[in-house]
Amino acid sequence: MAVAATAQVPQLSEMNFMRSEKEDPAMQITAEAMWGENAQSGAQVSIKARLEQSEERKQYIANHPQAEQCRKQMEQRDNALPACRNITARANALDQYSFTVKYEKIPQRLMNATYQIYKLARYAGFPYNSENVVDVNNQANQLKLRVNFAEDHQSANVSIEAPHANAEFKNLPVPHMAKHILIINAQYDIDERMGYAALNGQYNPVCVADGSSAQTFDNKTYPLNLEKDSWYVLMTSAPKQRQNNKFDFKTQRNNNVTILVKQSGDNKKEVKVVLNNGEHVIDMQPTSNNDANAKIQVNKKEQRASKNNVNEVTDNQNQRIAQIYALPSGEVVVNMPQYGLVLNYDGSRVMVDANDRFRDAIRGLCGSFTGEKADDFITPRNCILREARDFVAAYSLSSNNKDNVNARLSNKEFCVPQKKVQFQQVINEKHTGRYVQRKGLNLQGIYSWFGFGSNKEDSNQSGNNDTNENNDRRNSRNENKNENSNENNSNNSGNRNSNENNSNESNNKNQHGSTIHRTKVVEQDNQLCFSAKPLSECNEGFRAENTAEKQMDFVCMTDGQQARQWKEQARKGEHISAIRRKNPNKTMAVEVPTKCIAA
């Protein structure tokens, strides 16, 4: 089997929307495949594809609200903030595809398989499908496929021309994730497009030091006013904090990176990248020549940035340091895959693309990269600042700026109070079955060793004697009362027993009532189901005179440790607060007493 394929993919601007509007993002792809015992005389398939952008799509982009916002930002010398990056990516997306497939000596089994695929597509898109199998004079051994997406990429029209039939799918809806898979963009690969959609734009987060503003990795934008000819820390490796509140200094030592930025002139910036504590240094300075807007030096050796090829820079051990090339707009791309960084630089701004290795492991003007905007303005002393100007000054390498900020940091009110989250047990040790009653120290034995036991016994004996005397007096009074009562009522004994029983029943009613509320437990299909709310039950010593059937919500869960723990709590009549935080997943009919009477 022999396969050959070529693709013409343009290099497009990433930080200049005005230029991207004028660029042609069209792509062309050709492919050929031959297989069989003799490739030359066996089955052959050739594919020619052209992917381009329609005029309707270009007009849609030009009138988009983000385009207007980007134009206003570019007037303020900000070309790479989120609005401009997003609309530039949209401007590079393609919406018209045409494929021409020619084939010869294709096995019948493969032909049948392609028809089965079409049948599935016809079934799935039946409301949008139409076919024509009459008066079809299409070319033999050729298949044409055209896909035209709507200007907003929400729907598509698909037409198929086969030798014996024509088919169309009109206004076919395009699902959200499918849109990011099918819409080709020369600027992003398919994994980047899917990751961007799935992770809400955080698949490849970037940090930008633009003309008058900056953006952190966590998408926080703030004004950037750099003092001329002073270096600022844009990003530097920091020890990553682990879950046990310890710091991972190994990550900081291995492949650590520091990126510095300096305002060198009117709307001009210089960038310095320090790798492995100075083992390699990359200097980027603004310039103007035919190929690029930047002058690149690696370890003080000038490197050429070309639009036609990639410059591979290696060290003395032939280990790659960086890949350098230029885009048609003059931007220079410095790719450092070993360090997980890609820098775009055009002499006036720099955009840093970092991988996940740097999450929660950096400090600088790029923020903390924790996923939270709230702690982006964190200083080297772990103080979170309120004002952007103070944050920028905190990462200045100028002694004047550092002294001013350090003096203000001495004031505790200068930093934003940090709230700490503490986790507490919702279910105590007793309820989980891990509770063991601690035995107190038995002092009685110690007392006996020192002769204190006899005194205590005497004291107890004296107290018992006093108690017995008091009991004798009460018994004497009770006997007198009983004698008087016997004279008045010959049936006093029976009445007294009845009164005692009634008194006990009255006490039970007053203490507990005839009904109680308790979580009902139902065992069903290897599951334990707990009522979402406590249900009425007749108390001990009472029975239900009338009942009513009610539909109640239950929380059902697999029989396990937690389920058995809740069951024991319900048996004891304890309130199970954790059930309220669960969503009911079953409804059952239960009998609830409406009236309870003494048993």
Coordinates of C-alpha atoms in Angstrom, one line a residue:
M1 CA 0.0 0.0 0.0
A2 CA 1.3 3.4 -0.9
V3 CA 0.0 6.7 0.5
A4 CA 1.1 10.3 -0.3
A5 CA -0.4 13.6 1.0
T6 CA 0.5 17.2 0.8
A7 CA -1.1 20.3 2.5
Q8 CA -0.7 24.0 2.0
V9 CA -1.4 25.7 5.3
P10 CA -0.8 29.5 5.6
Q11 CA 1.0 31.1 8.5
L12 CA -1.4 33.7 10.0
S13 CA -1.1 36.6 12.3
E14 CA -2.0 36.0 16.0
M15 CA -1.6 39.5 17.4
N16 CA -2.8 41.8 14.6
F17 CA -6.5 41.6 13.9
M18 CA -6.3 44.4 11.2
R19 CA -3.8 42.3 9.3
S20 CA -5.7 39.0 9.7
E21 CA -8.8 40.6 8.0
K22 CA -6.7 41.0 4.9
E23 CA -5.0 37.6 5.0
D24 CA -6.2 34.6 3.0
P25 CA -6.6 31.6 5.4
A26 CA -7.5 29.2 2.6
M27 CA -6.0 25.7 2.7
Q28 CA -5.4 23.0 0.1
I29 CA -5.0 19.3 0.6
T30 CA -4.2 16.5 -1.8
A31 CA -3.9 12.8 -1.0
E32 CA -3.4 9.6 -3.0
A33 CA -3.6 6.0 -1.9
M34 CA -2.9 2.8 -3.9
W35 CA -3.1 -0.8 -2.7
G36 CA -3.4 -4.3 -4.0
E37 CA -1.0 -6.9 -5.2
N38 CA 0.4 -4.4 -7.7
A39 CA 0.0 -0.9 -6.5
Q40 CA 0.1 0.5 -10.0
S41 CA -2.7 -1.7 -11.3
G42 CA -4.6 -2.1 -8.0
A43 CA -7.2 0.1 -6.3
Q44 CA -6.6 3.8 -6.4
V45 CA -8.1 6.7 -4.6
S46 CA -7.2 10.4 -5.0
I47 CA -8.6 13.3 -2.9
K48 CA -8.4 17.0 -3.6
A49 CA -9.8 19.4 -1.0
R50 CA -10.0 23.1 -0.8
L51 CA -11.0 24.8 2.5
E52 CA -11.7 28.6 2.3
Q53 CA -13.6 31.4 3.9
S54 CA -16.7 32.9 2.3
E55 CA -17.4 36.6 1.8
E56 CA -20.4 36.3 4.1
R57 CA -18.2 35.0 6.9
K58 CA -15.7 37.9 6.4
Q59 CA -18.5 40.4 6.5
Y60 CA -19.9 38.7 9.6
I61 CA -16.5 39.0 11.3
A62 CA -16.1 42.7 10.3
N63 CA -19.4 43.6 11.9
H64 CA -19.0 41.5 15.0
P65 CA -19.1 43.4 18.4
Q66 CA -15.7 41.9 19.4
A67 CA -14.2 43.3 16.2
E68 CA -15.3 46.8 17.2
Q69 CA -14.0 46.3 20.7
C70 CA -10.7 45.1 19.3
R71 CA -10.3 48.1 17.1
K72 CA -10.8 50.4 20.1
Q73 CA -8.2 48.4 22.1
M74 CA -5.7 48.6 19.2
E75 CA -6.1 52.4 19.2
Q76 CA -4.8 52.2 22.8
R77 CA -1.8 50.1 21.5
D78 CA -3.3 46.8 22.9
N79 CA -3.4 44.2 20.1
A80 CA -3.3 41.0 22.1
L81 CA -6.0 41.3 24.8
P82 CA -8.8 38.7 24.9
A83 CA -11.2 40.5 22.6
C84 CA -8.5 40.9 19.9
R85 CA -7.2 37.3 20.3
N86 CA -10.7 35.8 20.1
I87 CA -11.8 37.8 17.0
T88 CA -8.5 37.1 15.3
A89 CA -9.0 33.4 15.8
R90 CA -12.6 33.7 14.4
A91 CA -11.2 35.6 11.4
N92 CA -8.9 32.7 10.6
A93 CA -11.7 30.0 10.7
L94 CA -12.9 28.5 7.5
D95 CA -16.5 27.8 6.5
Q96 CA -16.5 26.4 2.9
Y97 CA -15.2 22.9 2.1
S98 CA -15.1 21.2 -1.3
F99 CA -13.8 17.6 -1.7
T100 CA -13.4 15.7 -5.0
V101 CA -12.7 12.0 -4.7
K102 CA -11.8 9.9 -7.7
Y103 CA -11.5 6.1 -7.4
E104 CA -10.7 3.1 -9.5
K105 CA -11.0 -0.6 -8.9
I106 CA -12.4 -0.2 -5.4
P107 CA -13.4 -3.4 -3.7
Q108 CA -17.2 -3.9 -3.6
R109 CA -17.0 -4.4 0.2
L110 CA -15.6 -0.9 0.6
M111 CA -18.2 0.5 -1.7
N112 CA -20.9 -1.1 0.4
A113 CA -19.3 0.3 3.6
T114 CA -19.5 3.8 2.3
Y115 CA -23.1 3.4 1.4
Q116 CA -23.9 2.1 4.9
I117 CA -22.2 5.2 6.3
Y118 CA -24.4 7.4 4.1
K119 CA -27.5 5.5 5.3
L120 CA -26.7 6.3 8.9
A121 CA -26.2 9.9 8.0
R122 CA -29.5 10.0 6.1
Y123 CA -31.3 8.4 9.1
A124 CA -29.8 10.9 11.6
G125 CA -30.5 13.9 9.4
F126 CA -33.8 12.7 7.9
P127 CA -35.7 16.0 8.5
Y128 CA -33.1 17.9 6.5
N129 CA -32.4 15.4 3.8
S130 CA -33.5 15.4 0.1
E131 CA -32.4 13.0 -2.7
N132 CA -32.6 12.9 -6.4
V133 CA -32.1 9.5 -8.2
V134 CA -33.8 10.5 -11.5
D135 CA -32.0 12.0 -14.5
V136 CA -28.6 11.9 -12.8
N137 CA -25.7 12.3 -15.2
N138 CA -22.7 12.6 -12.8
Q139 CA -19.2 11.5 -13.8
A140 CA -18.5 7.9 -13.1
N141 CA -15.9 6.8 -10.4
Q142 CA -16.1 10.2 -8.8
L143 CA -17.7 11.7 -5.7
K144 CA -18.0 15.3 -4.9
L145 CA -18.8 16.7 -1.4
R146 CA -19.5 20.3 -0.5
V147 CA -20.0 21.7 3.0
N148 CA -21.1 25.3 3.5
F149 CA -21.4 26.5 7.1
A150 CA -23.6 29.4 8.0
E151 CA -21.8 32.7 8.8
D152 CA -22.2 32.1 12.5
H153 CA -21.3 28.4 12.2
Q154 CA -24.6 27.3 13.8
S155 CA -25.8 25.3 10.8
A156 CA -24.5 23.8 7.6
N157 CA -25.6 22.8 4.1
V158 CA -24.1 19.6 2.7
S159 CA -24.4 18.4 -0.9
I160 CA -23.2 15.0 -2.2
E161 CA -22.8 14.1 -5.9
A162 CA -22.4 10.4 -6.6
P163 CA -22.4 8.6 -10.0
H164 CA -26.0 7.5 -9.6
A165 CA -27.6 10.0 -7.1
N166 CA -27.5 13.4 -5.6
A167 CA -28.3 14.2 -2.0
E168 CA -28.6 17.3 0.1
F169 CA -28.8 18.2 3.8
K170 CA -30.1 21.8 4.3
N171 CA -29.9 23.8 7.5
L172 CA -28.3 20.9 9.4
P173 CA -27.8 22.0 13.0
V174 CA -24.2 21.9 14.2
P175 CA -23.8 20.9 17.9
H176 CA -21.4 23.0 20.0
M177 CA -18.6 20.5 20.4
A178 CA -19.0 19.3 16.8
K179 CA -18.5 22.9 15.6
H180 CA -15.1 23.0 17.2
I181 CA -14.1 19.7 15.6
L182 CA -15.4 20.4 12.1
I183 CA -14.5 24.1 11.8
I184 CA -10.9 24.1 10.6
N185 CA -8.6 26.8 11.7
A186 CA -5.0 27.0 10.6
Q187 CA -4.1 28.7 13.9
Y188 CA -5.2 25.8 16.1
D189 CA -5.1 22.0 15.9
I190 CA -8.1 19.9 16.6
D191 CA -7.0 19.1 20.2
E192 CA -6.5 22.8 20.9
R193 CA -10.0 23.6 19.5
M194 CA -11.7 20.8 21.5
G195 CA -9.7 21.7 24.7
Y196 CA -10.6 25.4 24.3
A197 CA -14.3 24.5 24.1
A198 CA -14.3 21.8 26.9
L199 CA -12.2 23.9 29.4
N200 CA -13.8 27.2 28.8
G201 CA -10.8 28.8 27.2
Q202 CA -8.3 27.5 29.7
Y203 CA -6.8 24.8 27.6
N204 CA -3.9 27.0 26.5
P205 CA -4.0 30.0 28.8
V206 CA -1.7 32.9 27.9
C207 CA -0.2 35.9 29.6
V208 CA 0.2 39.2 27.7
A209 CA 2.3 42.3 28.3
D210 CA 0.7 44.6 25.8
G211 CA 1.1 48.2 24.8
S212 CA -0.8 49.7 27.8
S213 CA -2.4 46.7 29.5
A214 CA -1.5 43.3 30.7
Q215 CA -3.4 40.0 31.1
T216 CA -2.6 37.2 33.6
F217 CA -2.8 33.5 32.9
D218 CA -6.1 33.6 34.8
N219 CA -7.6 36.1 32.4
K220 CA -7.3 39.2 34.7
T221 CA -6.6 42.4 32.7
Y222 CA -5.1 45.5 34.3
P223 CA -3.3 48.7 33.2
L224 CA 0.5 48.2 32.7
N225 CA 2.7 51.2 33.1
L226 CA 6.3 50.3 33.1
E227 CA 9.1 52.7 34.1
K228 CA 11.4 53.2 31.1
D229 CA 14.6 51.2 31.1
S230 CA 13.7 49.2 34.2
W231 CA 13.4 45.5 34.2
Y232 CA 10.2 43.8 35.5
V233 CA 9.6 40.2 36.3
L234 CA 6.9 39.0 33.9
M235 CA 7.1 35.4 35.1
T236 CA 9.4 33.3 37.3
S237 CA 9.2 29.8 38.6
A238 CA 8.1 29.4 42.2
P239 CA 7.9 26.3 44.5
K240 CA 4.5 24.6 44.0
Q241 CA 2.5 24.2 47.2
R242 CA 1.3 20.6 47.7
Q243 CA -1.9 19.4 49.4
N244 CA 0.0 18.8 52.6
N245 CA 0.9 22.5 52.6
K246 CA 4.6 21.6 51.9
F247 CA 6.4 23.2 49.0
D248 CA 7.8 21.3 46.0
F249 CA 11.3 22.9 45.5
K250 CA 12.2 20.2 43.1
T251 CA 9.9 21.6 40.5
Q252 CA 11.5 25.0 40.9
R253 CA 15.0 23.7 40.5
N254 CA 14.3 21.6 37.4
N255 CA 13.8 23.6 34.1
N256 CA 13.1 26.8 36.0
V257 CA 12.3 29.8 33.9
T258 CA 12.4 33.6 34.4
I259 CA 11.0 36.1 31.9
L260 CA 11.8 39.8 32.2
V261 CA 10.3 42.7 30.3
K262 CA 11.5 46.3 29.9
Q263 CA 10.0 49.4 28.3
S264 CA 12.8 50.5 26.0
G265 CA 11.1 53.2 24.1
D266 CA 7.8 54.6 22.8
N267 CA 5.6 51.5 22.5
K268 CA 8.7 49.3 22.4
K269 CA 9.6 46.5 24.8
E270 CA 12.6 44.2 25.3
V271 CA 12.3 40.7 26.7
K272 CA 14.8 38.5 28.4
V273 CA 14.3 34.8 29.0
V274 CA 16.6 33.1 31.6
L275 CA 16.6 29.3 31.6
N276 CA 18.0 27.0 34.3
N277 CA 19.4 29.8 36.5
G278 CA 21.3 31.4 33.7
E279 CA 22.4 28.3 31.8
H280 CA 20.8 29.8 28.7
V281 CA 19.7 33.4 28.1
I282 CA 17.5 34.5 25.2
D283 CA 17.4 38.2 24.5
M284 CA 14.6 39.7 22.3
Q285 CA 14.8 43.3 21.1
P286 CA 12.7 45.4 18.8
T287 CA 14.0 46.0 15.3
S288 CA 12.7 46.2 11.7
N289 CA 13.9 44.2 8.8
N290 CA 12.3 42.3 5.9
D291 CA 11.5 39.1 7.8
A292 CA 10.8 40.0 11.5
N293 CA 10.2 42.9 13.9
A294 CA 12.6 41.5 16.5
K295 CA 16.2 40.7 17.0
I296 CA 16.9 37.4 18.7
Q297 CA 20.0 36.4 20.6
V298 CA 20.6 33.1 22.3
N299 CA 23.5 33.1 24.7
K300 CA 24.7 36.3 23.0
K301 CA 24.7 34.8 19.5
E302 CA 22.3 36.3 17.1
Q303 CA 19.7 34.0 15.6
R304 CA 17.8 34.5 12.3
A305 CA 14.0 34.4 12.4
S306 CA 12.8 33.5 8.9
K307 CA 9.3 33.3 7.5
N308 CA 10.2 30.4 5.3
N309 CA 11.9 28.0 7.7
V310 CA 12.4 27.2 11.4
N311 CA 15.7 27.9 13.1
E312 CA 16.6 25.1 15.5
V313 CA 18.9 26.4 18.2
T314 CA 20.9 23.8 20.2
D315 CA 23.5 23.8 22.9
N316 CA 27.0 22.3 23.0
Q317 CA 25.5 18.8 23.7
N318 CA 23.2 19.2 20.7
Q319 CA 20.2 19.5 23.0
R320 CA 17.4 21.7 21.7
I321 CA 17.1 25.1 23.4
A322 CA 14.4 26.8 21.2
Q323 CA 12.8 26.8 17.8
I324 CA 12.6 30.3 16.2
Y325 CA 10.6 31.5 13.2
A326 CA 8.7 34.5 12.0
L327 CA 5.1 35.0 10.9
P328 CA 4.0 37.0 7.8
S329 CA 3.0 39.9 10.1
G330 CA 6.5 40.2 11.4
E331 CA 5.8 38.5 14.8
V332 CA 8.6 36.2 16.0
V333 CA 7.7 32.9 17.6
V334 CA 10.1 31.3 20.1
N335 CA 9.1 27.8 20.9
M336 CA 10.7 26.1 23.9
P337 CA 9.0 22.6 24.2
Q338 CA 11.4 21.3 26.8
Y339 CA 10.3 24.1 29.1
G340 CA 6.6 24.1 28.1
L341 CA 6.7 27.7 26.8
V342 CA 5.9 29.5 23.5
L343 CA 6.5 33.2 23.2
N344 CA 5.1 35.5 20.5
Y345 CA 6.9 38.8 20.2
D346 CA 6.6 41.7 17.8
G347 CA 8.8 44.4 19.4
S348 CA 5.9 46.1 21.2
R349 CA 4.3 43.3 23.1
V350 CA 4.9 39.7 24.2
M351 CA 2.5 36.9 24.6
V352 CA 3.5 33.9 26.7
D353 CA 1.8 30.5 26.3
A354 CA 2.6 28.1 29.2
N355 CA 1.6 24.5 29.8
D356 CA 0.1 23.0 33.0
R357 CA 3.5 22.5 34.6
F358 CA 3.4 26.1 35.7
R359 CA 0.0 26.0 37.4
D360 CA 0.3 27.4 40.9
A361 CA 4.1 27.5 40.4
I362 CA 4.9 31.0 39.2
R363 CA 5.0 34.6 40.4
G364 CA 5.3 37.8 38.5
L365 CA 3.1 40.1 36.4
C366 CA 1.5 37.0 34.8
G367 CA -0.2 36.3 38.2
S368 CA -0.2 33.2 40.2
F369 CA -1.7 30.8 37.6
T370 CA -4.0 29.1 40.2
G371 CA -7.2 29.5 38.2
E372 CA -8.5 32.2 40.5
K373 CA -8.3 35.9 39.6
A374 CA -8.6 36.9 43.2
D375 CA -5.0 36.0 44.1
D376 CA -3.3 37.2 40.9
F377 CA -2.0 40.4 42.5
I378 CA 0.3 38.4 44.9
T379 CA 3.7 39.7 45.7
P380 CA 6.9 37.8 46.3
R381 CA 6.1 38.1 50.0
N382 CA 2.7 36.4 49.4
C383 CA 0.8 39.6 50.0
I384 CA -2.2 40.1 47.8
L385 CA -2.5 43.8 46.7
R386 CA -5.5 45.8 45.7
E387 CA -4.1 48.3 43.2
A388 CA -2.5 47.3 39.9
R389 CA 0.2 50.0 40.1
D390 CA 1.4 48.6 43.4
F391 CA 1.4 45.1 42.0
V392 CA 3.5 46.2 39.0
A393 CA 5.9 48.1 41.2
A394 CA 6.3 45.0 43.4
Y395 CA 8.0 43.1 40.6
S396 CA 10.3 45.9 39.5
L397 CA 14.0 45.2 39.7
S398 CA 14.6 48.9 40.2
S399 CA 15.8 49.7 43.7
N400 CA 13.6 52.8 43.9
N401 CA 10.4 51.0 43.2
K402 CA 11.3 48.1 45.5
D403 CA 12.0 50.4 48.4
N404 CA 8.7 52.2 48.0
V405 CA 6.7 49.0 47.9
N406 CA 8.6 47.4 50.7
A407 CA 7.9 50.4 52.9
R408 CA 4.1 50.2 52.1
L409 CA 4.1 46.4 52.7
S410 CA 5.1 47.0 56.3
N411 CA 1.6 48.3 56.8
K412 CA -0.7 45.3 57.4
E413 CA -3.7 47.1 56.0
F414 CA -1.9 47.4 52.7
C415 CA -2.5 43.7 52.0
V416 CA -5.9 42.1 51.3
P417 CA -6.8 39.8 54.2
Q418 CA -6.7 36.2 53.0
K419 CA -9.5 33.9 54.1
K420 CA -8.5 30.4 55.0
V421 CA -10.8 27.4 54.6
Q422 CA -10.9 24.9 57.4
F423 CA -12.7 21.6 57.1
Q424 CA -14.6 20.2 60.1
Q425 CA -16.2 16.8 60.7
V426 CA -19.9 16.8 60.0
I427 CA -20.4 13.3 61.5
N428 CA -18.6 12.9 64.8
E429 CA -16.6 9.8 65.9
K430 CA -19.5 8.4 67.8
H431 CA -21.8 8.2 64.8
T432 CA -19.2 6.7 62.6
G433 CA -18.6 3.8 65.0
R434 CA -15.0 4.8 65.7
Y435 CA -15.9 6.3 69.1
V436 CA -14.4 4.6 72.1
Q437 CA -15.4 5.8 75.5
R438 CA -12.3 6.8 77.4
K439 CA -12.0 5.3 80.8
G440 CA -11.3 7.8 83.5
L441 CA -8.6 7.3 86.2
N442 CA -10.0 5.2 89.0
L443 CA -9.2 7.2 92.1
Q444 CA -11.0 4.8 94.6
G445 CA -8.1 2.4 94.6
I446 CA -5.6 5.2 95.2
Y447 CA -7.7 6.5 98.1
S448 CA -7.7 3.0 99.7
W449 CA -3.9 2.9 99.5
F450 CA -3.6 6.1 101.6
G451 CA -6.3 5.1 104.1
F452 CA -9.0 7.4 102.7
G453 CA -11.5 4.6 102.0
S454 CA -12.7 4.1 105.6
N455 CA -13.6 7.8 106.1
K456 CA -15.5 7.8 102.9
E457 CA -17.4 4.7 103.9
D458 CA -18.2 6.2 107.3
S459 CA -19.5 9.3 105.6
N460 CA -21.6 7.2 103.2
Q461 CA -22.9 5.2 106.1
S462 CA -23.8 8.3 108.0
G463 CA -25.6 9.7 105.0
N464 CA -27.4 6.4 104.5
N465 CA -28.6 6.5 108.1
D466 CA -30.0 10.0 107.7
T467 CA -31.7 9.0 104.5
N468 CA -33.3 5.9 106.2
E469 CA -34.6 8.1 109.0
N470 CA -36.2 10.5 106.6
N471 CA -37.7 7.6 104.6
D472 CA -39.1 6.2 107.9
R473 CA -40.8 9.6 108.6
R474 CA -42.2 9.7 105.1
N475 CA -43.5 6.1 105.3
S476 CA -45.1 6.9 108.7
R477 CA -47.0 9.9 107.2
N478 CA -48.0 7.8 104.2
E479 CA -49.4 5.1 106.4
N480 CA -51.5 7.6 108.3
K481 CA -52.8 9.0 105.0
N482 CA -53.6 5.5 103.9
E483 CA -55.5 4.7 107.1
N484 CA -57.6 7.9 106.7
S485 CA -58.2 7.1 103.1
N486 CA -59.3 3.5 104.0
E487 CA -61.9 4.9 106.4
N488 CA -63.3 7.2 103.7
N489 CA -63.3 4.7 100.8
S490 CA -63.3 1.0 101.1
N491 CA -62.2 0.6 97.5
N492 CA -59.1 2.8 98.0
S493 CA -56.7 0.1 97.1
G494 CA -58.2 -0.4 93.7
N495 CA -58.5 3.3 93.1
R496 CA -54.9 3.9 94.1
N497 CA -53.7 1.3 91.6
S498 CA -55.8 2.9 88.9
N499 CA -54.6 6.3 89.8
E500 CA -51.0 5.2 89.6
N501 CA -51.5 3.7 86.2
N502 CA -53.3 6.8 85.0
S503 CA -50.5 8.9 86.4
N504 CA -47.9 6.9 84.6
E505 CA -49.8 7.1 81.3
S506 CA -50.2 10.9 81.8
N507 CA -46.5 11.2 82.4
N508 CA -45.7 9.3 79.3
K509 CA -48.0 11.5 77.2
N510 CA -46.6 14.7 78.7
Q511 CA -43.0 13.5 78.3
H512 CA -43.2 12.0 74.8
G513 CA -46.7 12.5 73.4
S514 CA -48.6 10.0 71.4
T515 CA -46.6 10.6 68.1
I516 CA -43.0 11.1 67.3
H517 CA -41.1 12.1 64.1
R518 CA -38.4 9.8 62.9
T519 CA -36.6 9.1 59.7
K520 CA -38.2 6.1 58.0
V521 CA -35.9 3.4 56.7
V522 CA -37.0 1.0 53.9
E523 CA -34.8 -1.8 52.6
Q524 CA -35.3 -2.4 48.9
D525 CA -33.2 -4.1 46.1
N526 CA -30.0 -4.2 48.1
Q527 CA -30.5 -0.5 49.0
L528 CA -31.4 1.4 52.1
C529 CA -33.8 4.2 51.5
F530 CA -34.2 7.0 54.0
S531 CA -37.1 9.5 54.0
A532 CA -36.0 12.9 53.0
K533 CA -38.1 14.3 56.0
P534 CA -38.9 12.7 59.3
L535 CA -42.3 11.0 59.3
S536 CA -44.9 10.6 62.0
E537 CA -44.9 7.4 64.0
C538 CA -46.9 6.3 67.0
N539 CA -44.9 6.4 70.2
E540 CA -44.2 3.5 72.4
G541 CA -47.3 2.4 74.2
F542 CA -49.6 3.7 71.4
R543 CA -51.1 2.3 68.3
A544 CA -52.4 3.9 65.1
E545 CA -56.2 4.2 65.0
N546 CA -56.3 5.8 61.5
T547 CA -53.6 5.9 58.8
A548 CA -53.3 7.7 55.4
E549 CA -51.2 6.8 52.4
K550 CA -48.8 9.5 51.3
Q551 CA -46.2 9.8 48.5
M552 CA -42.9 10.7 50.1
D553 CA -39.4 11.4 48.8
F554 CA -36.6 9.1 49.7
V555 CA -32.8 9.1 49.4
C556 CA -31.8 5.6 48.4
M557 CA -28.2 4.4 48.5
T558 CA -26.2 1.2 48.2
D559 CA -26.0 -0.8 51.5
G560 CA -22.6 0.3 52.9
Q561 CA -20.9 1.8 55.9
Q562 CA -22.6 5.2 55.6
A563 CA -26.0 3.6 54.9
R564 CA -25.7 1.3 58.0
Q565 CA -24.6 4.3 60.1
W566 CA -27.7 6.3 59.1
K567 CA -29.9 3.3 59.8
E568 CA -28.5 3.0 63.3
Q569 CA -29.1 6.8 63.8
A570 CA -32.7 6.4 62.6
R571 CA -33.3 3.5 64.9
K572 CA -32.1 5.6 67.9
G573 CA -34.4 8.4 66.8
E574 CA -31.5 10.8 66.1
H575 CA -31.8 13.6 63.6
I576 CA -29.8 12.9 60.4
S577 CA -28.8 16.3 59.1
A578 CA -26.7 14.9 56.2
I579 CA -29.9 13.7 54.4
R580 CA -31.0 17.2 53.7
R581 CA -27.9 17.8 51.6
K582 CA -28.8 14.8 49.4
N583 CA -31.2 15.1 46.4
P584 CA -34.1 12.6 46.7
N585 CA -33.9 9.9 44.0
K586 CA -37.0 7.8 44.7
T587 CA -40.7 8.4 45.6
M588 CA -42.6 5.8 47.7
A589 CA -46.1 5.3 49.1
V590 CA -46.0 5.0 52.8
E591 CA -48.7 4.6 55.5
V592 CA -48.6 7.5 58.0
P593 CA -50.7 7.5 61.2
T594 CA -53.2 10.3 61.5
K595 CA -54.3 9.5 65.0
C596 CA -52.6 7.4 67.7
I597 CA -54.3 6.0 70.8
A598 CA -53.1 4.1 73.8
A599 CA -52.4 0.5 73.1

